[in-house]
Coordinates of C-alpha atoms in Angstrom, one line a residue:
Chain I
M118 CA -3.1 -20.7 29.5
R119 CA -2.3 -24.2 28.0
R120 CA -5.0 -24.4 25.4
V121 CA -5.1 -22.5 22.3
L122 CA -7.4 -22.8 19.5
V123 CA -6.8 -20.2 16.5
L124 CA -9.5 -19.8 13.8
G125 CA -8.4 -18.9 10.1
T126 CA -4.9 -19.5 9.7
G127 CA -3.7 -16.3 7.7
M128 CA -0.8 -14.1 7.7
I129 CA -1.6 -13.2 11.3
G130 CA -3.3 -16.5 12.9
T131 CA -0.4 -18.2 12.4
S132 CA 2.2 -15.7 13.1
V133 CA 0.1 -16.3 16.3
A134 CA 0.6 -20.1 16.6
L135 CA 3.5 -19.8 15.5
A136 CA 4.8 -17.5 18.9
L137 CA 2.4 -19.6 21.2
R138 CA 4.7 -22.7 20.1
Q139 CA 7.6 -21.4 20.5
V140 CA 6.2 -21.5 24.7
G141 CA 5.1 -24.5 24.6
I142 CA 1.6 -23.5 24.1
H143 CA -0.7 -26.9 22.6
V144 CA -2.2 -24.9 19.5
G145 CA -5.0 -26.7 17.4
L146 CA -5.6 -24.8 14.0
F147 CA -9.0 -24.3 12.3
D148 CA -10.0 -22.7 9.0
R149 CA -12.5 -23.5 5.8
D150 CA -9.5 -23.7 3.9
A151 CA -8.2 -27.5 4.3
H152 CA -4.5 -25.8 2.2
S153 CA -4.6 -23.1 4.6
V154 CA -4.6 -25.7 7.5
A155 CA -2.2 -27.6 6.5
E156 CA 0.8 -25.6 5.4
A157 CA -0.2 -24.3 9.1
V158 CA 1.2 -27.8 10.7
R159 CA 4.0 -28.2 7.7
M160 CA 5.0 -24.8 9.4
G161 CA 4.8 -26.0 13.5
A162 CA 2.5 -24.0 13.5
G163 CA -0.2 -26.5 16.2
A164 CA -2.4 -29.4 14.9
A165 CA -5.0 -29.2 13.2
S166 CA -8.4 -29.3 15.6
R167 CA -10.7 -32.4 15.7
A168 CA -14.5 -32.7 16.5
A169 CA -13.2 -34.3 20.2
D170 CA -10.5 -31.7 21.0
P171 CA -11.3 -30.6 24.7
P172 CA -12.2 -27.3 25.1
A173 CA -9.5 -24.7 24.8
D174 CA -8.2 -22.5 27.1
L175 CA -8.3 -19.6 24.7
V176 CA -10.2 -19.4 21.8
I177 CA -8.6 -16.4 19.0
I178 CA -10.0 -15.9 16.0
A179 CA -8.5 -14.4 13.0
T180 CA -10.9 -14.1 10.4
P181 CA -11.6 -10.7 8.7
P182 CA -13.3 -8.3 10.3
S183 CA -16.9 -8.8 8.9
T184 CA -17.0 -12.8 10.1
V185 CA -15.3 -12.4 14.0
A186 CA -18.7 -11.6 15.7
E187 CA -20.8 -15.1 13.6
V188 CA -17.5 -17.5 14.2
L189 CA -17.9 -16.4 17.7
R190 CA -21.6 -16.7 17.9
A191 CA -20.7 -20.8 16.8
A192 CA -17.3 -21.3 18.9
Q193 CA -19.7 -20.2 21.9
D194 CA -22.4 -22.5 20.8
R195 CA -20.3 -25.0 20.6
G196 CA -18.6 -24.4 23.6
L197 CA -14.7 -24.2 22.3
G198 CA -13.8 -22.9 24.6
A199 CA -13.4 -20.4 28.4
V200 CA -12.2 -16.9 26.6
Y201 CA -12.4 -15.6 23.5
T202 CA -10.6 -12.8 21.9
D203 CA -9.4 -11.3 17.8
V204 CA -6.9 -9.8 16.2
A205 CA -9.0 -7.8 13.3
S206 CA -8.2 -4.2 12.6
T207 CA -11.6 -2.7 13.2
K208 CA -13.3 -3.0 17.0
A209 CA -16.7 -0.3 16.7
R210 CA -18.2 -2.3 14.6
L211 CA -17.2 -5.8 14.9
V212 CA -18.8 -5.4 18.9
S213 CA -21.8 -4.2 17.9
D214 CA -22.2 -7.2 15.5
A215 CA -21.5 -9.2 18.1
E216 CA -23.5 -8.0 20.9
L217 CA -26.6 -8.2 17.7
A218 CA -25.4 -11.7 17.5
G219 CA -26.1 -12.8 20.8
C220 CA -22.6 -13.0 21.9
D221 CA -21.4 -14.1 25.4
L222 CA -19.7 -10.1 25.7
S223 CA -18.4 -11.5 29.4
S224 CA -16.0 -13.6 27.8
F225 CA -15.2 -11.7 24.8
V226 CA -12.2 -9.4 24.7
P227 CA -11.6 -7.5 21.6
G228 CA -8.0 -7.5 20.7
H229 CA -5.8 -6.4 17.8
P230 CA -2.3 -6.4 16.9
L231 CA -0.5 -3.8 15.0
A232 CA 2.0 -6.0 13.0
G233 CA 1.9 -7.7 9.3
T234 CA 2.9 -7.0 6.3
E235 CA 1.6 -6.8 3.1
L236 CA 2.1 -10.1 2.5
S237 CA -1.2 -13.0 3.1
G238 CA -1.4 -15.9 3.9
P239 CA 0.1 -19.2 6.5
R240 CA 3.4 -19.1 4.7
A241 CA 3.7 -15.5 5.5
A242 CA 3.7 -16.3 8.2
R243 CA 6.4 -15.6 11.2
A244 CA 6.9 -16.9 15.8
D245 CA 8.2 -12.9 15.7
L246 CA 5.9 -10.6 14.5
F247 CA 4.5 -9.5 17.3
A248 CA 7.9 -8.5 19.6
G249 CA 7.8 -5.2 20.2
R250 CA 5.0 -4.2 18.8
P251 CA 1.7 -2.8 20.0
W252 CA -1.3 -5.0 20.9
V253 CA -4.3 -2.4 21.4
L254 CA -7.2 -4.9 24.2
C255 CA -11.2 -3.0 24.1
P256 CA -12.6 -4.8 26.7
L257 CA -16.1 -3.8 26.6
P258 CA -18.1 -2.9 29.9
A259 CA -19.4 -6.4 30.3
T260 CA -16.1 -8.1 29.8
R261 CA -14.5 -10.3 32.7
L262 CA -11.2 -9.9 34.9
E263 CA -10.6 -13.2 34.2
P264 CA -10.8 -13.1 30.5
V265 CA -8.6 -10.0 29.9
R266 CA -6.5 -11.9 32.6
V267 CA -5.9 -14.7 29.6
V268 CA -5.1 -12.4 26.9
T269 CA -3.1 -10.1 28.1
E270 CA -1.1 -13.8 29.5
L271 CA -1.8 -14.4 25.3
I272 CA 0.0 -11.0 24.0
T273 CA 2.9 -10.8 26.6
A274 CA 3.8 -14.9 25.4
C275 CA 3.6 -12.9 21.8
G276 CA 6.7 -10.3 22.7
A277 CA 4.3 -7.6 22.3
E278 CA 3.1 -3.9 24.5
I279 CA -1.0 -3.9 25.9
R280 CA -2.3 -0.7 24.9
L281 CA -5.7 0.3 26.0
L282 CA -8.9 2.0 23.9
S283 CA -12.1 2.2 23.2
P284 CA -13.2 0.5 20.5
R285 CA -13.9 4.4 18.4
T286 CA -11.2 5.8 19.4
H287 CA -9.0 2.4 18.3
D288 CA -10.7 2.5 14.9
R289 CA -10.2 6.7 14.2
F290 CA -6.7 6.3 15.0
V291 CA -5.7 3.2 12.9
A292 CA -8.2 4.9 9.9
A293 CA -4.8 7.8 10.4
V294 CA -2.9 5.3 10.7
S295 CA -3.0 1.8 9.3
H296 CA -6.1 1.8 6.8
A297 CA -6.3 5.3 4.9
P298 CA -2.6 5.3 3.5
H299 CA -3.7 1.3 2.6
V300 CA -5.7 3.0 0.5
V301 CA -2.9 5.8 -0.8
S302 CA -0.6 4.0 -1.5
A303 CA -2.9 1.8 -3.7
A304 CA -4.2 5.4 -5.4
L305 CA -0.7 6.0 -6.3
A306 CA 0.4 2.6 -7.6
A307 CA -3.1 2.5 -10.0
R308 CA -0.4 5.5 -12.0
F309 CA 0.8 2.2 -12.7
A310 CA -1.5 -0.1 -13.3
D311 CA -1.4 0.1 -17.6
P312 CA 3.0 1.4 -17.3
D313 CA 4.8 3.4 -20.2
D314 CA 8.1 0.5 -20.0
H315 CA 10.6 3.8 -20.7
M316 CA 8.7 5.7 -18.0
L317 CA 9.3 2.3 -15.6
A318 CA 13.0 2.4 -16.7
L319 CA 13.2 5.8 -14.4
V320 CA 11.0 4.1 -11.5
G321 CA 13.1 4.4 -8.0
R322 CA 13.1 3.8 -3.9
G323 CA 10.8 6.3 -3.4
L324 CA 7.8 5.0 -5.5
Q325 CA 9.3 1.6 -4.0
D326 CA 8.3 1.9 -0.6
T327 CA 4.7 5.4 -1.0
T328 CA 3.4 2.0 -2.8
R329 CA 4.9 -1.0 -0.9
I330 CA 1.6 -0.9 1.0
A331 CA -0.8 -1.5 -2.1
T332 CA 0.2 -4.7 -2.5
S333 CA -2.2 -6.1 0.4
P334 CA -4.7 -8.4 -0.8
P335 CA -8.7 -6.5 -2.0
G336 CA -10.4 -9.2 -0.8
L337 CA -9.3 -8.4 2.2
W338 CA -9.2 -5.0 2.6
C339 CA -12.2 -4.1 1.4
D340 CA -14.0 -5.8 4.1
I341 CA -11.2 -4.2 6.4
L342 CA -12.3 -0.4 5.4
A343 CA -15.5 -1.2 5.1
H344 CA -15.8 -2.0 8.5
N345 CA -14.4 1.2 9.8
A346 CA -15.9 3.2 6.4
G347 CA -16.3 6.8 8.7
A348 CA -13.0 6.6 10.0
V349 CA -11.4 5.8 6.6
A350 CA -13.6 8.4 5.1
A351 CA -13.2 11.1 6.7
E352 CA -9.2 10.5 6.5
L353 CA -9.6 10.2 2.6
E354 CA -11.3 13.3 2.3
A355 CA -8.9 15.3 3.7
V356 CA -5.7 14.1 1.9
A357 CA -8.3 14.6 -1.4
R358 CA -8.3 17.7 -0.7
D359 CA -4.7 18.7 0.6
L360 CA -3.8 17.4 -3.3
T361 CA -6.5 18.9 -4.4
A362 CA -5.4 21.7 -3.2
A363 CA -1.7 22.2 -4.1
A364 CA -2.7 20.6 -8.3
A365 CA -5.2 23.9 -8.1
A366 CA -2.3 25.6 -6.4
L367 CA 0.3 24.1 -9.3
R368 CA -2.3 25.6 -12.1
G369 CA -2.7 28.9 -10.7
A370 CA 1.5 29.7 -10.4
D371 CA 3.0 30.4 -13.3
R372 CA 6.0 31.4 -10.9
A373 CA 4.9 29.5 -7.5
D374 CA 4.2 31.8 -4.9
G375 CA 4.3 28.8 -2.6
G376 CA 0.2 29.1 -0.4
A377 CA -1.1 26.0 -0.4
L378 CA 2.2 23.8 -2.2
A379 CA 4.2 25.6 0.5
D380 CA 1.8 25.0 3.4
L381 CA 1.5 21.4 2.1
L382 CA 5.7 20.8 2.3
A383 CA 5.9 22.1 5.6
R384 CA 2.8 20.5 7.2
G385 CA 4.4 17.0 5.8
N386 CA 8.0 17.4 7.3
R387 CA 6.8 18.5 10.5
G388 CA 4.1 15.2 10.5
R389 CA 6.9 13.5 9.4
E390 CA 8.9 14.6 12.2
H391 CA 6.6 12.8 15.0
I392 CA 6.6 9.6 12.3
V393 CA 10.0 9.4 12.3
A394 CA 10.1 9.7 16.2
A395 CA 7.4 7.1 16.8
E396 CA 10.2 4.3 15.3
P397 CA 9.9 0.6 16.7
A398 CA 13.2 1.1 18.1
R399 CA 11.1 3.3 21.4
W400 CA 8.6 1.0 21.1
A401 CA 10.7 -1.2 24.1
T402 CA 11.0 2.2 25.9
H403 CA 8.0 3.8 26.0
H404 CA 5.4 2.9 28.4
F405 CA 1.7 4.9 29.0
V406 CA 0.5 4.4 32.0
A407 CA -2.2 2.1 30.6
S408 CA 0.3 -0.7 29.6
N409 CA 1.2 -2.1 32.7
S410 CA -2.8 -2.1 34.4
P411 CA -4.7 -3.4 31.7
V412 CA -7.1 -5.6 34.4
G413 CA -7.4 -1.9 35.9
T414 CA -9.7 -0.7 33.8
A415 CA -11.5 -3.6 32.6
Chain Z
M139 CA 37.2 14.7 -19.7
R140 CA 40.4 16.2 -17.0
R141 CA 39.0 19.1 -15.6
V142 CA 35.4 19.4 -14.1
L143 CA 33.2 22.6 -12.4
V144 CA 31.0 21.8 -9.6
L145 CA 28.3 25.4 -9.7
G146 CA 26.3 24.2 -6.5
T147 CA 27.0 21.9 -3.7
G148 CA 23.9 19.9 -2.3
M149 CA 23.6 16.4 -2.3
I150 CA 23.9 15.6 -5.8
G151 CA 26.1 18.3 -6.8
T152 CA 28.6 16.9 -4.1
S153 CA 27.5 13.3 -5.1
V154 CA 28.6 13.5 -8.7
A155 CA 31.8 15.4 -7.4
L156 CA 33.0 12.8 -4.8
A157 CA 32.0 10.5 -8.6
L158 CA 34.5 12.0 -10.5
R159 CA 36.8 12.4 -7.3
Q160 CA 37.2 8.1 -7.6
V161 CA 37.6 8.3 -11.2
G162 CA 40.9 10.8 -10.8
I163 CA 39.2 14.0 -12.5
H164 CA 40.3 16.9 -11.1
V165 CA 36.6 18.9 -9.6
G166 CA 36.7 22.1 -8.9
L167 CA 33.5 23.5 -6.5
F168 CA 31.4 25.9 -5.9
D169 CA 28.2 27.6 -4.1
R170 CA 26.6 30.5 -3.4
D171 CA 26.8 28.7 0.3
A172 CA 30.9 28.6 1.5
H173 CA 30.1 26.5 3.8
S174 CA 28.4 24.0 1.9
V175 CA 31.6 24.2 -0.5
A176 CA 34.1 23.8 3.1
E177 CA 31.7 20.3 4.0
A178 CA 31.7 18.7 -0.2
V179 CA 35.6 19.9 0.0
R180 CA 36.7 18.0 3.7
M181 CA 34.6 15.1 2.1
G182 CA 37.2 14.9 -0.8
A183 CA 34.8 16.7 -3.0
G184 CA 37.4 18.1 -4.7
A185 CA 39.0 22.4 -4.0
A186 CA 37.4 25.7 -4.3
S187 CA 37.5 27.0 -7.5
R188 CA 39.2 29.9 -8.1
A189 CA 39.0 32.4 -10.6
A190 CA 42.9 32.3 -12.0
D191 CA 41.3 28.3 -12.2
P192 CA 41.2 27.6 -16.1
P193 CA 38.0 26.9 -18.1
A194 CA 36.9 23.1 -17.3
D195 CA 35.8 20.4 -19.5
L196 CA 32.8 20.4 -18.3
V197 CA 30.5 22.7 -15.8
I198 CA 28.5 20.3 -14.3
I199 CA 25.1 22.7 -12.9
A200 CA 23.7 21.1 -9.5
T201 CA 21.3 23.7 -8.7
P202 CA 17.6 24.2 -8.2
P203 CA 15.3 24.6 -11.6
S204 CA 14.5 27.9 -11.5
T205 CA 18.1 29.1 -11.4
V206 CA 19.8 27.0 -14.6
A207 CA 19.0 28.9 -16.9
E208 CA 20.5 32.1 -15.2
V209 CA 23.5 30.2 -13.7
L210 CA 24.3 28.4 -17.1
R211 CA 24.3 32.4 -19.3
A212 CA 26.8 33.8 -15.8
A213 CA 29.0 30.6 -16.8
Q214 CA 29.1 31.1 -20.6
D215 CA 29.6 34.5 -20.4
R216 CA 32.1 33.9 -18.2
G217 CA 33.8 31.5 -20.2
L218 CA 34.0 28.7 -17.2
G219 CA 33.7 25.6 -19.8
A220 CA 33.4 23.8 -23.1
V221 CA 30.9 22.1 -22.2
Y222 CA 28.0 22.7 -20.0
T223 CA 25.0 20.3 -18.3
D224 CA 22.2 20.7 -15.0
V225 CA 21.6 17.1 -13.3
A226 CA 17.5 19.8 -12.6
S227 CA 15.1 16.9 -11.6
T228 CA 12.6 19.7 -14.5
K229 CA 13.7 19.6 -18.2
A230 CA 11.1 21.6 -20.8
R231 CA 11.0 25.0 -18.9
L232 CA 14.3 25.4 -18.1
V233 CA 14.8 24.5 -21.7
S234 CA 13.0 26.9 -22.9
D235 CA 14.5 29.5 -20.2
A236 CA 17.7 28.9 -21.4
E237 CA 16.6 30.2 -24.6
L238 CA 15.1 33.5 -23.1
A239 CA 17.9 33.3 -21.4
G240 CA 19.9 33.8 -25.1
C241 CA 22.3 31.0 -23.7
D242 CA 24.5 28.9 -26.1
L243 CA 22.1 26.0 -26.4
S244 CA 24.9 23.9 -28.7
S245 CA 27.1 23.1 -25.5
F246 CA 24.9 22.4 -23.3
V247 CA 23.9 18.7 -22.8
P248 CA 20.3 18.9 -20.1
G249 CA 20.3 16.1 -17.8
H250 CA 19.4 14.9 -15.3
P251 CA 20.4 11.6 -12.6
L252 CA 17.6 9.7 -10.8
A253 CA 19.1 9.9 -8.2
G254 CA 19.0 10.5 -4.5
T255 CA 17.0 9.9 -0.8
E256 CA 14.9 11.8 1.2
L257 CA 18.2 14.0 2.7
S258 CA 19.7 16.8 1.5
G259 CA 23.3 19.1 1.5
P260 CA 26.9 17.9 0.8
R261 CA 27.1 15.7 4.4
A262 CA 23.7 13.6 2.7
A263 CA 26.3 12.7 -0.6
R264 CA 28.0 9.5 -1.4
A265 CA 30.1 8.9 -4.7
D266 CA 28.2 5.6 -5.3
L267 CA 24.9 7.4 -5.6
F268 CA 24.7 7.0 -9.4
A269 CA 25.4 4.0 -9.6
G270 CA 23.4 0.9 -11.7
R271 CA 20.3 4.6 -11.4
P272 CA 19.1 6.1 -14.4
W273 CA 20.1 9.3 -16.3
V274 CA 18.1 11.0 -18.6
L275 CA 20.2 13.0 -21.3
C276 CA 18.1 16.1 -23.2
P277 CA 20.0 16.4 -26.0
L278 CA 18.4 20.0 -28.1
P279 CA 17.9 20.0 -31.5
A280 CA 21.9 22.8 -31.1
T281 CA 23.0 20.6 -29.2
R282 CA 26.3 19.6 -31.0
L283 CA 27.9 15.9 -31.0
E284 CA 30.8 16.9 -29.0
P285 CA 29.3 18.1 -26.0
V286 CA 26.9 15.0 -25.7
R287 CA 30.3 12.3 -26.1
V288 CA 31.9 14.5 -23.1
V289 CA 28.7 13.8 -20.6
T290 CA 28.0 10.6 -22.2
E291 CA 31.6 10.2 -20.4
L292 CA 30.8 11.7 -17.6
I293 CA 27.6 9.1 -16.6
T294 CA 29.6 6.7 -17.5
A295 CA 32.0 7.7 -15.1
C296 CA 29.5 7.9 -12.2
G297 CA 28.1 5.0 -12.5
A298 CA 25.1 4.9 -14.4
E299 CA 22.3 4.2 -17.2
I300 CA 21.9 6.6 -20.5
R301 CA 18.5 7.3 -21.2
L302 CA 17.6 9.9 -24.0
L303 CA 14.3 11.2 -23.4
S304 CA 12.7 15.3 -24.6
P305 CA 12.1 17.2 -22.1
R306 CA 8.0 16.8 -22.5
T307 CA 7.8 13.2 -22.6
H308 CA 10.7 13.7 -19.0
D309 CA 8.8 15.8 -17.7
R310 CA 6.2 13.5 -17.8
F311 CA 7.9 10.5 -16.7
V312 CA 9.3 12.3 -13.5
A313 CA 5.9 14.3 -12.3
A314 CA 4.2 10.0 -12.2
V315 CA 7.5 8.6 -10.7
S316 CA 8.6 11.4 -8.4
H317 CA 7.3 14.3 -8.1
A318 CA 3.4 13.5 -7.5
P319 CA 5.0 10.9 -5.2
H320 CA 6.7 13.1 -3.3
V321 CA 3.3 15.6 -2.7
V322 CA 0.9 12.5 -1.8
S323 CA 3.4 11.2 0.5
A324 CA 3.3 15.1 1.9
A325 CA 0.3 14.6 2.1
L326 CA -0.2 11.6 3.9
A327 CA 2.3 12.8 6.5
A328 CA 0.7 16.4 7.2
R329 CA -1.7 13.7 9.0
F330 CA 0.9 13.8 11.5
A331 CA 1.8 16.9 12.3
D332 CA 0.1 17.8 15.2
P333 CA -1.1 14.0 16.2
D334 CA -2.0 12.1 19.3
D335 CA 0.5 10.7 21.8
H336 CA -1.2 7.8 21.6
M337 CA -2.1 7.4 17.9
L338 CA 1.6 7.3 17.8
A339 CA 2.3 4.5 19.7
L340 CA 0.0 2.8 16.9
V341 CA 2.3 4.1 13.9
G342 CA 4.0 1.0 11.6
R343 CA 6.7 0.4 9.0
G344 CA 3.3 0.8 6.1
L345 CA 3.0 4.7 7.9
Q346 CA 6.8 4.3 7.8
D347 CA 7.6 4.0 4.6
T348 CA 4.7 5.4 2.9
T349 CA 5.8 8.9 4.6
R350 CA 9.7 8.7 4.0
I351 CA 10.0 10.9 0.9
A352 CA 7.8 14.0 3.2
T353 CA 10.8 14.9 4.7
S354 CA 12.5 16.5 1.7
P355 CA 13.3 20.6 2.0
P356 CA 10.6 22.3 0.9
G357 CA 11.8 25.1 -0.5
L358 CA 13.7 23.2 -3.4
W359 CA 10.4 21.1 -3.8
C360 CA 8.3 23.7 -4.0
D361 CA 11.0 25.2 -7.2
I362 CA 11.2 21.6 -9.0
L363 CA 7.2 21.5 -8.9
A364 CA 6.8 24.8 -9.4
H365 CA 8.8 24.0 -12.9
N366 CA 6.3 20.7 -13.9
A367 CA 3.1 22.4 -12.5
G368 CA 0.9 21.0 -15.6
A369 CA 2.4 17.2 -15.6
V370 CA 2.1 17.0 -11.7
A371 CA -1.2 19.1 -11.5
A372 CA -2.8 16.5 -13.8
E373 CA -1.0 13.7 -11.3
L374 CA -2.3 14.7 -8.3
E375 CA -6.0 15.3 -9.4
A376 CA -6.1 12.0 -10.7
V377 CA -5.3 10.2 -7.2
A378 CA -7.6 13.1 -5.7
R379 CA -9.9 11.4 -7.6
D380 CA -9.5 8.1 -6.8
L381 CA -9.7 8.9 -3.4
T382 CA -12.9 11.2 -4.1
A383 CA -14.4 8.0 -5.1
A384 CA -13.0 5.7 -3.0
A385 CA -14.5 7.9 0.2
A386 CA -18.0 8.0 -1.2
A387 CA -17.7 4.5 -1.6
L388 CA -17.5 4.3 1.6
R389 CA -20.2 6.3 2.6
G390 CA -22.8 4.8 1.0
A391 CA -21.8 1.3 1.4
D392 CA -23.2 -0.2 5.2
R393 CA -22.6 -3.5 3.6
A394 CA -19.6 -3.4 1.4
D395 CA -20.2 -3.3 -2.5
G396 CA -17.0 -3.2 -3.6
G397 CA -17.1 -1.1 -6.6
A398 CA -14.8 1.6 -6.7
L399 CA -13.2 1.3 -4.1
A400 CA -12.2 -2.9 -4.9
D401 CA -11.6 -1.4 -8.3
L402 CA -9.1 1.0 -6.9
L403 CA -7.5 -2.0 -4.7
A404 CA -7.1 -4.3 -7.8
R405 CA -5.9 -0.7 -9.9
G406 CA -3.1 -0.6 -7.0
N407 CA -2.2 -4.3 -6.5
R408 CA -1.7 -4.6 -10.8
G409 CA 0.1 -1.4 -10.2
R410 CA 2.5 -2.0 -7.3
E411 CA 3.3 -5.6 -9.4
H412 CA 4.1 -3.2 -12.6
I413 CA 6.8 -1.1 -9.3
V414 CA 8.0 -4.5 -8.5
A415 CA 9.2 -6.0 -11.9
A416 CA 11.1 -2.9 -11.8
E417 CA 12.8 -2.6 -9.3
P418 CA 17.0 -1.9 -8.9
A419 CA 18.3 -4.8 -9.1
R420 CA 17.2 -5.1 -13.3
W421 CA 18.3 -1.6 -14.0
A422 CA 21.7 -2.9 -14.3
T423 CA 20.6 -5.5 -17.0
H424 CA 17.5 -4.8 -19.1
H425 CA 18.8 -1.6 -22.0
F426 CA 16.3 0.2 -24.1
V427 CA 18.0 0.3 -27.7
A428 CA 18.5 3.8 -27.3
S429 CA 21.1 3.6 -23.8
N430 CA 23.7 2.6 -26.6
S431 CA 23.3 5.0 -29.3
P432 CA 23.3 8.6 -26.9
V433 CA 24.9 10.2 -29.5
G434 CA 23.3 8.9 -32.9
T435 CA 19.6 11.3 -31.7
A436 CA 21.9 14.6 -30.7

């Protein structure tokens, strides 16, 4: 892997480019927004791609989920590279979209680095964004071994850890870990869309932390959520059920008898213990069997 | 204010005691749990109270909301102090409980420091817990001026800022800013009460931050929520409505047409902007007119 082409210079695409530049790889950059490319170039993420560039060893598609299939098809039609991957946070629908679009799936390795912040755009990019973070690959039955090897090299260069999951399992997990929490955080923040100043004066770290990811850009997130609609809807319905039951317990209980509310808080405590135990510091030493043999399942 | 008695040596009571010790005030400590008192004493929060102690200038009741009225009544019956305040996070029901219990309301100034963490117990206490934070006072029509002056001195000694609110307004604001977010955070964390290890491996900072306050002790929080039931239930119902509408939009939309989901994310963005603008750094310079004239409304 000597030449990489990054299509889409948002926060994730530019961060991958910055990480690759640090290990001396030649990076070409493209985005339909020329200002975004210029900003990424200015940050040292690589050079703007040109029509005369030779084919890349790896093309990284870093555009919103709903656009990946068409971008992949166009890139393959033009022969922009030998191997293709993406970084979108949904996988099952994207893969079927790619199949329907007539893409060559033998050279495509669907991927998803689980990293990012509530910010967006090239200026939010960081070379170390993926260090110690999981990077899911969903190799398809049609995927050849060599493309998987090349993408593994990419992930290693970014300092991330490979996890292998099927597209459906990936989407279900990510709905719970990331997509639904974004919507819940937005619903909490939405209560302050038109706030009383005296109420705002009482805001503390609890509300600051629970609403941090409500800063995320709505356009991109509508796209992500619509691409993982069923799994996200199921998570949101489960949370709404718990909140409705807690509210009903409060309405009924002049004297708190516990019940649904106490049960919810206890389950919350238990879940939080698991979440704390999964903290980033542990990722570096906590490997799954699959982590070291990505090619084995391809 | 030279002698203060703190009833209840949990995180808040012990933190107040530590702050008062730093300005040389004599602090007596009581808790029905002797181990908790011993721990607070060991941390330098004061001395265990004794039957022979002279009456305190100020008695601070730092017990769960549902117990404040009876503790106040018992303390006043025994003549433990000249002035009384509390630190509970609910106010309206507590005040009517105190009235019903036959407490002397002329020497009682209901209060609520908006500070704390997801931790509990004396070992989680910090002398600077209240620095720069709002501390709400809800003086009653019956409250005399001198008790308000004494409690103002307490708040100043703790480095906090006085806010004056009616009990009902306080409860409504706190339901939105603190109580409902605790339940929502618990509902999010509860999805991980019995998690898949491979799913946990994907956990990132977004979920860590949104669920931090789900660590809070369920017993104390059931008590708090039951004491502010109507206002909290209304907030939870509003959040549940938004989540249910978002789920329905996802279920119905093969192609994302935006609608309810896009609207929710946009409102979340707007609310988050207000929440960020209310960040702690601003509290130090952002005074309301009421802040400097607490006695004026007593």
